CSV table of C-alpha atoms in Angstrom, one decimal:
chain,number,residue,atom,x,y,z
M,4,MET,CA,0.0,0.0,0.0
M,5,ARG,CA,1.3,3.4,-0.9
M,6,ILE,CA,0.0,6.8,0.2
M,7,LEU,CA,-0.7,8.9,-2.8
M,8,GLU,CA,-1.9,12.1,-1.2
M,9,ALA,CA,-1.3,12.6,2.5
M,10,GLN,CA,-4.2,13.8,4.6
M,11,SER,CA,-6.6,14.2,1.7
M,12,ALA,CA,-9.5,13.2,3.9
M,13,VAL,CA,-10.5,13.5,7.5
M,14,LEU,CA,-12.3,10.6,9.3
M,15,SER,CA,-14.7,11.0,12.1
M,16,ASN,CA,-14.4,9.0,15.3
M,17,TYR,CA,-17.3,6.8,14.1
M,18,GLU,CA,-15.6,6.0,10.8
M,19,VAL,CA,-12.4,5.1,12.6
M,20,PHE,CA,-14.4,3.0,15.1
M,21,GLN,CA,-16.3,1.2,12.4
M,22,HIS,CA,-13.1,0.5,10.4
M,23,LEU,CA,-11.4,-1.0,13.4
M,24,ILE,CA,-14.5,-3.2,14.1
M,25,ASP,CA,-14.6,-4.3,10.5
M,26,GLN,CA,-10.9,-5.1,10.4
M,27,ARG,CA,-11.0,-7.0,13.6
M,28,SER,CA,-13.9,-9.2,12.4
M,29,ARG,CA,-12.3,-9.7,8.9
M,30,TYR,CA,-9.0,-10.9,10.3
M,31,LYS,CA,-10.7,-13.0,13.1
M,32,GLN,CA,-12.7,-14.9,10.4
M,33,GLN,CA,-9.5,-15.6,8.4
M,34,LYS,CA,-7.8,-16.6,11.7
M,35,ARG,CA,-4.8,-14.4,10.9
M,36,ARG,CA,-3.2,-11.2,12.2
M,37,GLY,CA,-3.6,-8.0,10.4
M,38,PRO,CA,-0.9,-6.5,8.2
M,39,PRO,CA,2.0,-4.8,10.1
M,40,ASN,CA,1.1,-1.4,8.8
M,41,LEU,CA,-2.4,-1.7,10.2
M,42,GLU,CA,-1.0,-2.6,13.5
M,43,THR,CA,1.4,0.3,13.4
M,44,VAL,CA,-1.4,2.7,12.6
M,45,VAL,CA,-3.5,1.3,15.5
M,46,THR,CA,-0.6,1.6,17.8
M,47,GLU,CA,0.1,5.2,16.8
M,48,VAL,CA,-3.6,6.2,17.1
M,49,TRP,CA,-3.7,4.5,20.5
M,50,HIS,CA,-0.7,6.5,21.7
M,51,LEU,CA,-2.3,9.7,20.5
M,52,PHE,CA,-5.4,9.0,22.5
M,53,PHE,CA,-3.4,7.7,25.5
M,54,PHE,CA,-1.2,10.8,25.6
M,55,ALA,CA,-4.2,13.2,25.1
M,56,ARG,CA,-5.9,11.5,28.1
M,57,ALA,CA,-2.9,11.4,30.3
M,58,PRO,CA,-0.4,14.3,29.5
M,59,LYS,CA,1.6,13.8,32.7
M,60,MET,CA,2.3,10.2,31.7
M,61,HIS,CA,3.3,11.5,28.2
M,62,ASN,CA,5.9,13.7,29.8
M,63,ALA,CA,7.2,10.9,32.0
M,64,PHE,CA,7.6,8.5,29.0
M,65,LYS,CA,9.1,11.4,26.9
M,66,GLU,CA,11.7,12.1,29.6
M,67,ALA,CA,12.5,8.4,29.8
M,68,GLY,CA,12.9,8.2,26.0
M,69,SER,CA,10.4,5.4,25.6
M,70,CYS,CA,6.7,4.8,25.0
M,71,PRO,CA,4.1,3.0,27.1
M,72,PRO,CA,4.5,-0.8,26.9
M,73,VAL,CA,1.3,-2.0,25.3
M,74,HIS,CA,0.8,-5.2,23.3
M,75,ARG,CA,-0.4,-4.6,19.7
M,76,ARG,CA,-3.5,-6.7,20.1
M,77,ALA,CA,-4.3,-4.8,23.3
M,78,ASN,CA,-3.9,-1.5,21.4
M,79,ARG,CA,-7.0,-2.1,19.2
M,80,GLN,CA,-9.0,-3.3,22.2
M,81,GLN,CA,-8.0,-0.3,24.3
M,82,LEU,CA,-8.7,2.1,21.5
M,83,LEU,CA,-12.1,0.7,20.9
M,84,GLN,CA,-12.8,0.7,24.6
M,85,TYR,CA,-11.7,4.4,24.8
M,86,MET,CA,-14.0,5.3,21.9
M,87,ARG,CA,-16.9,3.7,23.8
M,88,THR,CA,-16.2,5.5,27.0
M,89,ASP,CA,-18.4,8.4,28.3
M,90,PRO,CA,-18.7,11.2,27.2
M,91,SER,CA,-18.1,9.9,23.7
M,92,PRO,CA,-21.3,9.7,21.6
M,93,LEU,CA,-20.2,6.2,20.7
M,94,SER,CA,-20.7,5.1,24.3
M,95,GLN,CA,-24.5,5.2,23.8
M,96,GLN,CA,-26.0,1.8,23.3
M,97,PRO,CA,-27.2,1.1,20.7
M,98,VAL,CA,-24.9,3.4,18.7
M,99,THR,CA,-27.1,5.9,16.9
M,100,TYR,CA,-24.5,6.6,14.2
M,101,SER,CA,-24.6,5.0,10.7
M,102,PRO,CA,-23.1,5.8,7.3
M,103,GLU,CA,-26.5,7.1,6.2
M,104,CYS,CA,-26.8,9.5,9.1
M,105,ILE,CA,-23.4,11.0,8.3
M,106,SER,CA,-24.4,11.9,4.8
M,107,GLN,CA,-27.8,13.1,6.0
M,108,LEU,CA,-26.1,15.4,8.5
M,109,VAL,CA,-23.7,16.8,6.0
M,110,GLU,CA,-26.6,17.4,3.6
M,111,ARG,CA,-28.8,19.1,6.2
M,112,LEU,CA,-25.9,21.3,7.5
M,113,ARG,CA,-24.9,22.3,3.9
M,114,PRO,CA,-26.9,25.6,3.9
M,115,TYR,CA,-24.8,26.8,6.9
M,116,ASP,CA,-21.5,26.6,4.9
M,117,LEU,CA,-19.6,24.9,7.7
M,118,SER,CA,-16.0,23.8,7.1
M,119,LYS,CA,-15.1,20.1,6.9
M,120,GLY,CA,-13.3,20.3,10.2
M,121,GLU,CA,-16.4,21.8,11.9
M,122,ILE,CA,-18.6,19.1,10.5
M,123,VAL,CA,-16.2,16.3,11.7
M,124,MET,CA,-16.1,17.9,15.1
M,125,ILE,CA,-20.0,18.0,15.2
M,126,LEU,CA,-20.0,14.3,14.3
M,127,ASN,CA,-17.4,13.6,17.0
M,128,LEU,CA,-18.9,15.6,19.8
M,129,ARG,CA,-22.6,15.7,19.0
M,130,PRO,CA,-23.3,19.1,20.5
M,131,ALA,CA,-26.6,19.2,22.4
M,132,SER,CA,-26.6,22.9,23.2
M,133,MET,CA,-25.6,26.2,21.7
M,134,ALA,CA,-22.8,26.4,24.3
M,135,ALA,CA,-21.4,23.1,23.1
M,136,LEU,CA,-21.8,24.3,19.5
M,137,ASN,CA,-19.7,27.4,20.4
M,138,THR,CA,-16.7,25.2,21.1
M,139,ILE,CA,-16.9,23.7,17.7
M,140,ILE,CA,-17.8,26.5,15.3
M,141,GLU,CA,-15.3,29.4,14.8
M,142,ASP,CA,-16.9,32.9,15.1
M,143,ARG,CA,-20.2,31.2,15.7
M,144,SER,CA,-22.0,34.4,17.0
M,145,ASP,CA,-20.7,36.5,14.1
M,146,ARG,CA,-21.6,33.9,11.4
M,147,PHE,CA,-25.0,32.7,12.6
M,148,SER,CA,-28.0,34.2,14.3
M,149,GLU,CA,-29.4,32.5,17.5
M,150,ASP,CA,-32.2,31.0,15.5
M,151,GLN,CA,-29.7,29.4,13.0
M,152,GLN,CA,-27.6,28.1,15.9
M,153,GLU,CA,-30.7,26.6,17.5
M,154,GLU,CA,-31.6,25.0,14.2
M,155,MET,CA,-28.2,23.4,13.9
M,156,VAL,CA,-28.5,21.9,17.4
M,157,ASN,CA,-31.9,20.6,16.5
M,158,ILE,CA,-30.6,19.1,13.2
M,159,VAL,CA,-27.8,17.3,15.1
M,160,ALA,CA,-30.4,16.0,17.6
M,161,GLU,CA,-32.7,14.8,14.9
M,162,VAL,CA,-30.1,13.1,12.7
M,163,LEU,CA,-27.7,11.7,15.3
M,164,GLY,CA,-30.2,11.4,18.2
M,165,ARG,CA,-30.0,12.9,21.6
M,166,PHE,CA,-27.1,12.0,23.8
M,167,GLU,CA,-28.8,10.4,26.9
M,168,ALA,CA,-25.8,10.5,29.1
M,169,GLU,CA,-25.8,14.3,29.0
M,170,GLU,CA,-29.6,14.4,29.7
M,171,THR,CA,-29.1,12.1,32.7
M,172,GLU,CA,-26.4,14.3,34.1
M,173,ASN,CA,-28.5,17.4,33.7
M,174,GLN,CA,-31.5,15.6,35.5
M,175,GLU,CA,-29.2,14.5,38.3
M,176,ALA,CA,-27.8,18.0,38.7
M,177,VAL,CA,-31.3,19.5,38.8
M,178,GLU,CA,-32.4,16.9,41.4
M,179,GLU,CA,-29.4,17.9,43.6
M,180,GLY,CA,-30.2,21.5,43.2
M,181,ASP,CA,-27.3,22.3,40.9
M,182,GLU,CA,-27.7,24.8,38.1
M,183,THR,CA,-27.0,23.4,34.6
M,184,MET,CA,-25.2,25.4,32.0
M,185,ASP,CA,-28.4,25.9,30.0
M,186,ASP,CA,-30.1,27.3,33.2
M,187,ALA,CA,-27.2,29.6,33.9
M,188,ALA,CA,-27.3,30.9,30.3
M,189,ALA,CA,-31.0,31.5,30.5
M,190,SER,CA,-30.7,33.6,33.7
């Protein structure tokens, strides 16, 4: 395999997740290990996720001049497990993402002229509020009215589904007397 054009496409977390699941089942059926370059990519992606989650550990390994000792087969499992961990939208069971919903989301968000990076981040984070949308879209308040922003949040909820973990956290916070971010923004 040869790379013809580096970084010509960006994949969402769901697409990476689905690819890893498909590869695992394909090689399991054939009762053989995946190609070395696949294992290398999985290892590198795992290290990126590992170091993003634990920057102090990253510094310790960097100072020692080594990388965390992880078995290759464990890398894929750990990466899949990480991608299924809260607050990731992929942690919701059953997973509400599908190849069709990705194309539907892109089509429905087309009128807003979002960049590819913004759409991938929307897929990865599934924003459920305008505050969450603010972390994804650059110059959100300058580019879009409040109505348009609310429409985008509603489109995400319709196409990708509501993220129940977030709703449960908000309900628990209200029951405990805490103020949610939406309540604070409204007051």
